[in-house]
């Protein structure tokens, strides 16, 4: 990036700056006129100088000027003027003054808007250029960049630079001409007053910058401290698990507090200085008119200066300090912004990569017969110790290469170099004749894909993450000439930004061998299965919710599947595994609350208890005579809880996991149970406890908790209450709960619940596994498996993929590489978290997928490289063997 | 069967002799009650040991899988605990356990098991007692085999 700020600004906004300069110049005559006019008004009109000699009328407002000699001499009269008396003269002059004021104001507005626009355009360009710089960083350098610092620089630190750009050339031009004009005017009127003005300006121009030098240094300090604060906070967010585990909150709080304190100190110093300077400026600005009145008044009384002149001079003088002050401010800003810019550019100066070779004349692929030649590969860490020393290997491609070696053996380094992840090394890595380091990016990314131990995932769905590798085909611009779109494009071109739109389709479907997004889903699922994530996606799909409004066809099919599944259960004599939801029956394997609502609360997080304690719902319960029975259930549950958990401290794990009551509420329930016992085990008189107790009862499931609290009669009443609740909700149009309907899809419940449409029977061993198997087989029969996988692909992975396990993240990265069908796949560390057997199963599938292409994979330490063409072993940073695997000894 | 009935059954077992009813109730409440038909499998040899089972009624067969063969090495009647060895040692299951008839069992998951052992020494003693009895039986069988 251009190291000098002014050169950067000039290069990219030359035309606009000159244009505005022209406008500024054009505004000057009007400005000068507006300075002159007050004098004429006072002298000629009010004081009547123009009417001296008793004239009643004068000819005024003539517009006439003389042509210079080379154009022929003579006069040009545009307007002959009219005859006016004094009053009309005054009105006329005032009218002209008013018009001038409007014109000057309009000029100012135009100039300000244009300056703002120039600034914002430059800012857009600058931010984008910084972003481009970021893309140029070597992998080794990017590692050292703190994301939040970089974000803070691009977003916040360049903002004041943008604000300055509009002013960079124009402001000094505008202001200095203004000030000089006013100054010249004063000098013309009276030389002494003029000299006084010049003196005041000189004082301001010298003292103020001197005072502000310190401010500049403080500004620089502040910029750096602010950036570091952003970096620290980003760092803390990333490292929050460590803070929590080791309890270092106090230390981190002190750290951040210290930084904030430092920022405050810098700010405080800045404020003090800033307002000191302001004070001085104002002082000077006020003193001088005072002197004008005194000295000017003296001259006026003496007669060497007329009053009109004095008034005009004072008016003109009022116009000097502001531009001078602003000029000084501009200078300050200039210094400040230049420092900021230099700071920013320095941070974003990646060390230059060696220049790229042009794309090879003869295409590299197919690779048959070419060699992967690694010679003398030496990689050192930052401190000079060798991570890998002088590794050399020659492999004829295509080949399946196994890398063996423990951590620290240099194996990972080798893999990373082969996978284009390293740029600082000695030695060469070549494919055929092309050096991998200088290969042009297009060829290189088509040729080699790398799946590593630190996969980079984006906070979108699994589908988006896996398909990310295909997002490089620049889409065509839309052909329509919609004005907003044209404007967008022209602005983008003007500021050096890309013209293509991010919302269009960037996927290179052909690379994955498909035509569109629908077919891509199929390939994505297949890739995920290869890397062993098939079951995970399937499970995500089953536990996801779908929107029947959007996927009406799928929702209908899933409802049809319900019947099929129940038929299967009957056919295989497994009906005891699931108790289906029946609107007219109590579901013994569901809780009391579930049975009452017979649906799912739409607002995730609203508990059954909260819903049922709403007045209208409570009324229904009372109507069916359920309040007291539920409360009775609750008190018996509470009694049992207290009995069996006696002696355990409330925070105990057993308590937390198995008790109906949580630790905080324990004393309250204890009290209620005591009162109940004292009351002869009757709740009649204890009305205010009924709510709390009924809440306990809502979670009760007879086959699970086995306290014998549900009678047939009670069950019957609950079903009746259910119906009343449903009717009440229907009548009131309430939609807190989505009711289970045997023929409809429940959008608030996950897919699995919709398919099984019932509760799994408690107390039957292996029920969940059997049901899962049956479900899978039924879905396969109905050809719905693909749809479940498709739904599973919508799963959001969270920032950095945090909502997934490490092995799942690695799998997605690997699948992403598979989708691109590269000629060479390098896998390093992706299989690390898996058991050897699972890892080798994936390796086997990868080998099948890459038959005829090249696969370089690191194997778990205790694995045997069967089926590989080439085995490279590493130990202690050295390559210790590179040969085809030893054939098994006979016998 | 309600919780109270289960506690009564547990109390009748020699293993839990001397353990307070309240503790047995906690044990019963926190565990899962499972019904098995004849031939239903509790767990297979080699599986991860994730829970222990108290046989409330019925009985189970202990089978060793060797390749294609399954040898029944023991039969465990009601009143015993099975699967606790794997949980305590952390190793995979050393044998396969199947119900020999209609069986009711209480399944105690691993973390619950250890919580109970740590909190209630009586339960720990009960488990140890059962293991000791079984070990004595096995030793007796072994010496009988040696002699014969």
GROMACS .gro file of N, CA, C and O in nm, chain B residues 24-99:
model
  304
  915UNK      N    1  -3.223  -4.731   4.996
  915UNK     CA    2  -3.269  -4.823   4.891
  915UNK      C    3  -3.371  -4.753   4.801
  915UNK      O    4  -3.374  -4.775   4.679
  916UNK      N    5  -3.451  -4.668   4.864
  916UNK     CA    6  -3.550  -4.595   4.784
  916UNK      C    7  -3.479  -4.502   4.686
  916UNK      O    8  -3.519  -4.490   4.570
  917UNK      N    9  -3.375  -4.436   4.733
  917UNK     CA   10  -3.297  -4.350   4.645
  917UNK      C   11  -3.239  -4.430   4.530
  917UNK      O   12  -3.246  -4.391   4.414
  918UNK      N   13  -3.183  -4.545   4.565
  918UNK     CA   14  -3.126  -4.632   4.464
  918UNK      C   15  -3.230  -4.668   4.359
  918UNK      O   16  -3.208  -4.657   4.239
  919UNK      N   17  -3.347  -4.711   4.409
  919UNK     CA   18  -3.453  -4.753   4.317
  919UNK      C   19  -3.502  -4.636   4.233
  919UNK      O   20  -3.525  -4.649   4.113
  920UNK      N   21  -3.518  -4.521   4.297
  920UNK     CA   22  -3.573  -4.405   4.227
  920UNK      C   23  -3.482  -4.358   4.115
  920UNK      O   24  -3.525  -4.325   4.005
  921UNK      N   25  -3.354  -4.353   4.145
  921UNK     CA   26  -3.260  -4.299   4.048
  921UNK      C   27  -3.227  -4.399   3.938
  921UNK      O   28  -3.180  -4.361   3.831
  922UNK      N   29  -3.252  -4.527   3.963
  922UNK     CA   30  -3.221  -4.625   3.858
  922UNK      C   31  -3.337  -4.640   3.763
  922UNK      O   32  -3.448  -4.597   3.790
  923UNK      N   33  -3.307  -4.708   3.653
  923UNK     CA   34  -3.411  -4.736   3.553
  923UNK      C   35  -3.462  -4.876   3.577
  923UNK      O   36  -3.383  -4.968   3.590
  924UNK      N   37  -3.588  -4.891   3.572
  924UNK     CA   38  -3.642  -5.025   3.588
  924UNK      C   39  -3.669  -5.082   3.450
  924UNK      O   40  -3.738  -5.022   3.369
  925UNK      N   41  -3.613  -5.201   3.425
  925UNK     CA   42  -3.623  -5.259   3.292
  925UNK      C   43  -3.685  -5.397   3.295
  925UNK      O   44  -3.662  -5.474   3.389
  926UNK      N   45  -3.764  -5.426   3.193
  926UNK     CA   46  -3.821  -5.561   3.181
  926UNK      C   47  -3.755  -5.634   3.066
  926UNK      O   48  -3.742  -5.578   2.956
  927UNK      N   49  -3.716  -5.756   3.086
  927UNK     CA   50  -3.654  -5.836   2.981
  927UNK      C   51  -3.735  -5.962   2.957
  927UNK      O   52  -3.787  -6.021   3.052
  928UNK      N   53  -3.744  -6.001   2.831
  928UNK     CA   54  -3.804  -6.132   2.801
  928UNK      C   55  -3.691  -6.234   2.795
  928UNK      O   56  -3.575  -6.198   2.783
  929UNK      N   57  -3.728  -6.361   2.797
  929UNK     CA   58  -3.625  -6.465   2.789
  929UNK      C   59  -3.544  -6.446   2.663
  929UNK      O   60  -3.598  -6.431   2.554
  930UNK      N   61  -3.413  -6.451   2.679
  930UNK     CA   62  -3.326  -6.436   2.562
  930UNK      C   63  -3.283  -6.293   2.535
  930UNK      O   64  -3.189  -6.269   2.458
  931UNK      N   65  -3.350  -6.195   2.596
  931UNK     CA   66  -3.308  -6.055   2.574
  931UNK      C   67  -3.171  -6.033   2.634
  931UNK      O   68  -3.140  -6.086   2.741
  932UNK      N   69  -3.090  -5.954   2.565
  932UNK     CA   70  -2.953  -5.937   2.609
  932UNK      C   71  -2.937  -5.814   2.695
  932UNK      O   72  -2.991  -5.708   2.665
  933UNK      N   73  -2.861  -5.829   2.803
  933UNK     CA   74  -2.828  -5.712   2.886
  933UNK      C   75  -2.712  -5.637   2.822
  933UNK      O   76  -2.718  -5.516   2.801
  934UNK      N   77  -2.603  -5.711   2.799
  934UNK     CA   78  -2.491  -5.652   2.728
  934UNK      C   79  -2.407  -5.764   2.669
  934UNK      O   80  -2.422  -5.880   2.706
  935UNK      N   81  -2.319  -5.724   2.577
  935UNK     CA   82  -2.239  -5.823   2.507
  935UNK      C   83  -2.094  -5.812   2.549
  935UNK      O   84  -2.045  -5.704   2.581
  936UNK      N   85  -2.025  -5.924   2.544
  936UNK     CA   86  -1.883  -5.926   2.574
  936UNK      C   87  -1.810  -5.826   2.486
  936UNK      O   88  -1.832  -5.821   2.365
  937UNK      N   89  -1.723  -5.744   2.546
  937UNK     CA   90  -1.648  -5.646   2.469
  937UNK      C   91  -1.713  -5.508   2.470
  937UNK      O   92  -1.649  -5.408   2.435
  938UNK      N   93  -1.839  -5.499   2.508
  938UNK     CA   94  -1.905  -5.368   2.513
  938UNK      C   95  -1.841  -5.281   2.620
  938UNK      O   96  -1.780  -5.331   2.715
  939UNK      N   97  -1.862  -5.152   2.608
  939UNK     CA   98  -1.818  -5.059   2.713
  939UNK      C   99  -1.903  -5.084   2.836
  939UNK      O  100  -2.024  -5.101   2.827
  940UNK      N  101  -1.838  -5.089   2.955
  940UNK     CA  102  -1.914  -5.115   3.078
  940UNK      C  103  -1.972  -4.984   3.129
  940UNK      O  104  -1.901  -4.903   3.187
  941UNK      N  105  -2.102  -4.965   3.106
  941UNK     CA  106  -2.160  -4.835   3.143
  941UNK      C  107  -2.262  -4.845   3.256
  941UNK      O  108  -2.306  -4.744   3.306
  942UNK      N  109  -2.302  -4.964   3.295
  942UNK     CA  110  -2.398  -4.973   3.407
  942UNK      C  111  -2.393  -5.109   3.475
  942UNK      O  112  -2.340  -5.206   3.421
  943UNK      N  113  -2.450  -5.110   3.595
  943UNK     CA  114  -2.463  -5.235   3.672
  943UNK      C  115  -2.612  -5.264   3.687
  943UNK      O  116  -2.694  -5.174   3.677
  944UNK      N  117  -2.646  -5.390   3.707
  944UNK     CA  118  -2.788  -5.428   3.712
  944UNK      C  119  -2.818  -5.508   3.837
  944UNK      O  120  -2.745  -5.600   3.873
  945UNK      N  121  -2.929  -5.473   3.904
  945UNK     CA  122  -2.975  -5.553   4.017
  945UNK      C  123  -3.092  -5.636   3.967
  945UNK      O  124  -3.190  -5.581   3.917
  946UNK      N  125  -3.080  -5.769   3.979
  946UNK     CA  126  -3.186  -5.857   3.930
  946UNK      C  127  -3.295  -5.866   4.036
  946UNK      O  128  -3.277  -5.922   4.144
  947UNK      N  129  -3.411  -5.809   4.005
  947UNK     CA  130  -3.521  -5.808   4.102
  947UNK      C  131  -3.600  -5.938   4.097
  947UNK      O  132  -3.644  -5.989   4.199
  948UNK      N  133  -3.619  -5.987   3.975
  948UNK     CA  134  -3.690  -6.115   3.962
  948UNK      C  135  -3.643  -6.183   3.836
  948UNK      O  136  -3.593  -6.117   3.744
  949UNK      N  137  -3.659  -6.317   3.832
  949UNK     CA  138  -3.613  -6.391   3.715
  949UNK      C  139  -3.467  -6.431   3.732
  949UNK      O  140  -3.419  -6.451   3.844
  950UNK      N  141  -3.393  -6.445   3.623
  950UNK     CA  142  -3.252  -6.484   3.633
  950UNK      C  143  -3.182  -6.462   3.501
  950UNK      O  144  -3.245  -6.445   3.397
  951UNK      N  145  -3.048  -6.461   3.506
  951UNK     CA  146  -2.970  -6.437   3.385
  951UNK      C  147  -2.864  -6.543   3.365
  951UNK      O  148  -2.819  -6.608   3.460
  952UNK      N  149  -2.823  -6.561   3.239
  952UNK     CA  150  -2.712  -6.649   3.204
  952UNK      C  151  -2.589  -6.566   3.178
  952UNK      O  152  -2.598  -6.461   3.113
  953UNK      N  153  -2.474  -6.616   3.222
  953UNK     CA  154  -2.346  -6.552   3.190
  953UNK      C  155  -2.281  -6.634   3.081
  953UNK      O  156  -2.258  -6.753   3.098
  954UNK      N  157  -2.254  -6.573   2.966
  954UNK     CA  158  -2.202  -6.647   2.851
  954UNK      C  159  -2.067  -6.591   2.809
  954UNK      O  160  -2.049  -6.470   2.801
  955UNK      N  161  -1.974  -6.683   2.779
  955UNK     CA  162  -1.846  -6.641   2.723
  955UNK      C  163  -1.848  -6.668   2.574
  955UNK      O  164  -1.881  -6.779   2.531
  956UNK      N  165  -1.814  -6.565   2.496
  956UNK     CA  166  -1.814  -6.583   2.350
  956UNK      C  167  -1.673  -6.612   2.304
  956UNK      O  168  -1.581  -6.535   2.329
  957UNK      N  169  -1.656  -6.728   2.241
  957UNK     CA  170  -1.524  -6.759   2.185
  957UNK      C  171  -1.542  -6.785   2.037
  957UNK      O  172  -1.582  -6.893   1.998
  958UNK      N  173  -1.513  -6.687   1.959
  958UNK     CA  174  -1.530  -6.706   1.815
  958UNK      C  175  -1.677  -6.728   1.783
  958UNK      O  176  -1.761  -6.641   1.806
  959UNK      N  177  -1.709  -6.848   1.737
  959UNK     CA  178  -1.848  -6.876   1.700
  959UNK      C  179  -1.926  -6.939   1.814
  959UNK      O  180  -2.048  -6.950   1.808
  960UNK      N  181  -1.856  -6.979   1.918
  960UNK     CA  182  -1.923  -7.052   2.027
  960UNK      C  183  -1.962  -6.963   2.141
  960UNK      O  184  -1.900  -6.860   2.165
  961UNK      N  185  -2.065  -7.004   2.212
  961UNK     CA  186  -2.100  -6.935   2.336
  961UNK      C  187  -2.111  -7.040   2.445
  961UNK      O  188  -2.186  -7.135   2.434
  962UNK      N  189  -2.034  -7.019   2.550
  962UNK     CA  190  -2.034  -7.115   2.660
  962UNK      C  191  -2.101  -7.051   2.780
  962UNK      O  192  -2.063  -6.941   2.821
  963UNK      N  193  -2.198  -7.121   2.836
  963UNK     CA  194  -2.261  -7.066   2.955
  963UNK      C  195  -2.173  -7.101   3.075
  963UNK      O  196  -2.157  -7.218   3.107
  964UNK      N  197  -2.119  -7.000   3.139
  964UNK     CA  198  -2.029  -7.028   3.250
  964UNK      C  199  -2.100  -7.019   3.385
  964UNK      O  200  -2.055  -7.073   3.484
  965UNK      N  201  -2.210  -6.947   3.390
  965UNK     CA  202  -2.278  -6.936   3.519
  965UNK      C  203  -2.422  -6.892   3.498
  965UNK      O  204  -2.459  -6.842   3.392
  966UNK      N  205  -2.499  -6.914   3.603
  966UNK     CA  206  -2.635  -6.862   3.604
  966UNK      C  207  -2.650  -6.779   3.728
  966UNK      O  208  -2.610  -6.821   3.837
  967UNK      N  209  -2.707  -6.662   3.712
  967UNK     CA  210  -2.721  -6.574   3.829
  967UNK      C  211  -2.869  -6.554   3.856
  967UNK      O  212  -2.943  -6.508   3.770
  968UNK      N  213  -2.911  -6.591   3.976
  968UNK     CA  214  -3.054  -6.581   4.008
  968UNK      C  215  -3.089  -6.440   4.055
  968UNK      O  216  -3.002  -6.353   4.062
  969UNK      N  217  -3.217  -6.426   4.094
  969UNK     CA  218  -3.258  -6.297   4.144
  969UNK      C  219  -3.186  -6.267   4.274
  969UNK      O  220  -3.141  -6.356   4.346
  970UNK      N  221  -3.178  -6.140   4.305
  970UNK     CA  222  -3.116  -6.100   4.430
  970UNK      C  223  -2.971  -6.063   4.414
  970UNK      O  224  -2.906  -6.019   4.509
  971UNK      N  225  -2.915  -6.077   4.295
  971UNK     CA  226  -2.774  -6.042   4.278
  971UNK      C  227  -2.759  -5.917   4.195
  971UNK      O  228  -2.854  -5.870   4.133
  972UNK      N  229  -2.635  -5.874   4.192
  972UNK     CA  230  -2.602  -5.759   4.108
  972UNK      C  231  -2.510  -5.811   3.998
  972UNK      O  232  -2.421  -5.893   4.024
  973UNK      N  233  -2.531  -5.772   3.874
  973UNK     CA  234  -2.440  -5.812   3.764
  973UNK      C  235  -2.387  -5.687   3.694
  973UNK      O  236  -2.450  -5.581   3.696
  974UNK      N  237  -2.272  -5.705   3.634
  974UNK     CA  238  -2.215  -5.596   3.554
  974UNK      C  239  -2.135  -5.497   3.635
  974UNK      O  240  -2.078  -5.402   3.582
  975UNK      N  241  -2.127  -5.519   3.768
  975UNK     CA  242  -2.057  -5.419   3.850
  975UNK      C  243  -1.906  -5.431   3.833
  975UNK      O  244  -1.834  -5.333   3.852
  976UNK      N  245  -1.859  -5.551   3.791
  976UNK     CA  246  -1.715  -5.568   3.777
  976UNK      C  247  -1.658  -5.475   3.671
  976UNK      O  248  -1.560  -5.406   3.692
  977UNK      N  249  -1.726  -5.474   3.556
  977UNK     CA  250  -1.679  -5.388   3.447
  977UNK      C  251  -1.682  -5.240   3.486
  977UNK      O  252  -1.591  -5.165   3.455
  978UNK      N  253  -1.787  -5.204   3.558
  978UNK     CA  254  -1.799  -5.063   3.598
  978UNK      C  255  -1.687  -5.025   3.693
  978UNK      O  256  -1.625  -4.919   3.683
  979UNK      N  257  -1.658  -5.115   3.788
  979UNK     CA  258  -1.556  -5.085   3.888
  979UNK      C  259  -1.416  -5.084   3.826
  979UNK      O  260  -1.333  -5.001   3.859
  980UNK      N  261  -1.390  -5.181   3.735
  980UNK     CA  262  -1.254  -5.190   3.682
  980UNK      C  263  -1.234  -5.099   3.561
  980UNK      O  264  -1.122  -5.066   3.526
  981UNK      N  265  -1.344  -5.061   3.496
  981UNK     CA  266  -1.329  -4.975   3.379
  981UNK      C  267  -1.299  -5.052   3.252
  981UNK      O  268  -1.291  -4.992   3.145
  982UNK      N  269  -1.286  -5.184   3.261
  982UNK     CA  270  -1.256  -5.260   3.138
  982UNK      C  271  -1.384  -5.292   3.065
  982UNK      O  272  -1.493  -5.285   3.122
  983UNK      N  273  -1.372  -5.332   2.940
  983UNK     CA  274  -1.491  -5.376   2.865
  983UNK      C  275  -1.549  -5.503   2.928
  983UNK      O  276  -1.483  -5.571   3.005
  984UNK      N  277  -1.672  -5.534   2.890
  984UNK     CA  278  -1.741  -5.649   2.949
  984UNK      C  279  -1.664  -5.777   2.924
  984UNK      O  280  -1.617  -5.802   2.814
  985UNK      N  281  -1.651  -5.856   3.029
  985UNK     CA  282  -1.576  -5.980   3.015
  985UNK      C  283  -1.663  -6.095   2.970
  985UNK      O  284  -1.615  -6.202   2.936
  986UNK      N  285  -1.794  -6.074   2.970
  986UNK     CA  286  -1.883  -6.182   2.927
  986UNK      C  287  -2.012  -6.121   2.876
  986UNK      O  288  -2.039  -6.002   2.896
  987UNK      N  289  -2.093  -6.205   2.812
  987UNK     CA  290  -2.225  -6.161   2.766
  987UNK      C  291  -2.328  -6.205   2.869
  987UNK      O  292  -2.320  -6.314   2.925
  988UNK      N  293  -2.426  -6.117   2.894
  988UNK     CA  294  -2.531  -6.153   2.991
  988UNK      C  295  -2.666  -6.148   2.922
  988UNK      O  296  -2.698  -6.047   2.858
  989UNK      N  297  -2.739  -6.258   2.934
  989UNK     CA  298  -2.874  -6.262   2.874
  989UNK      C  299  -2.973  -6.310   2.977
  989UNK      O  300  -2.940  -6.391   3.064
  990UNK      N  301  -3.097  -6.266   2.962
  990UNK     CA  302  -3.201  -6.312   3.055
  990UNK      C  303  -3.236  -6.457   3.021
  990UNK      O  304  -3.253  -6.491   2.904
   0.00000   0.00000   0.00000
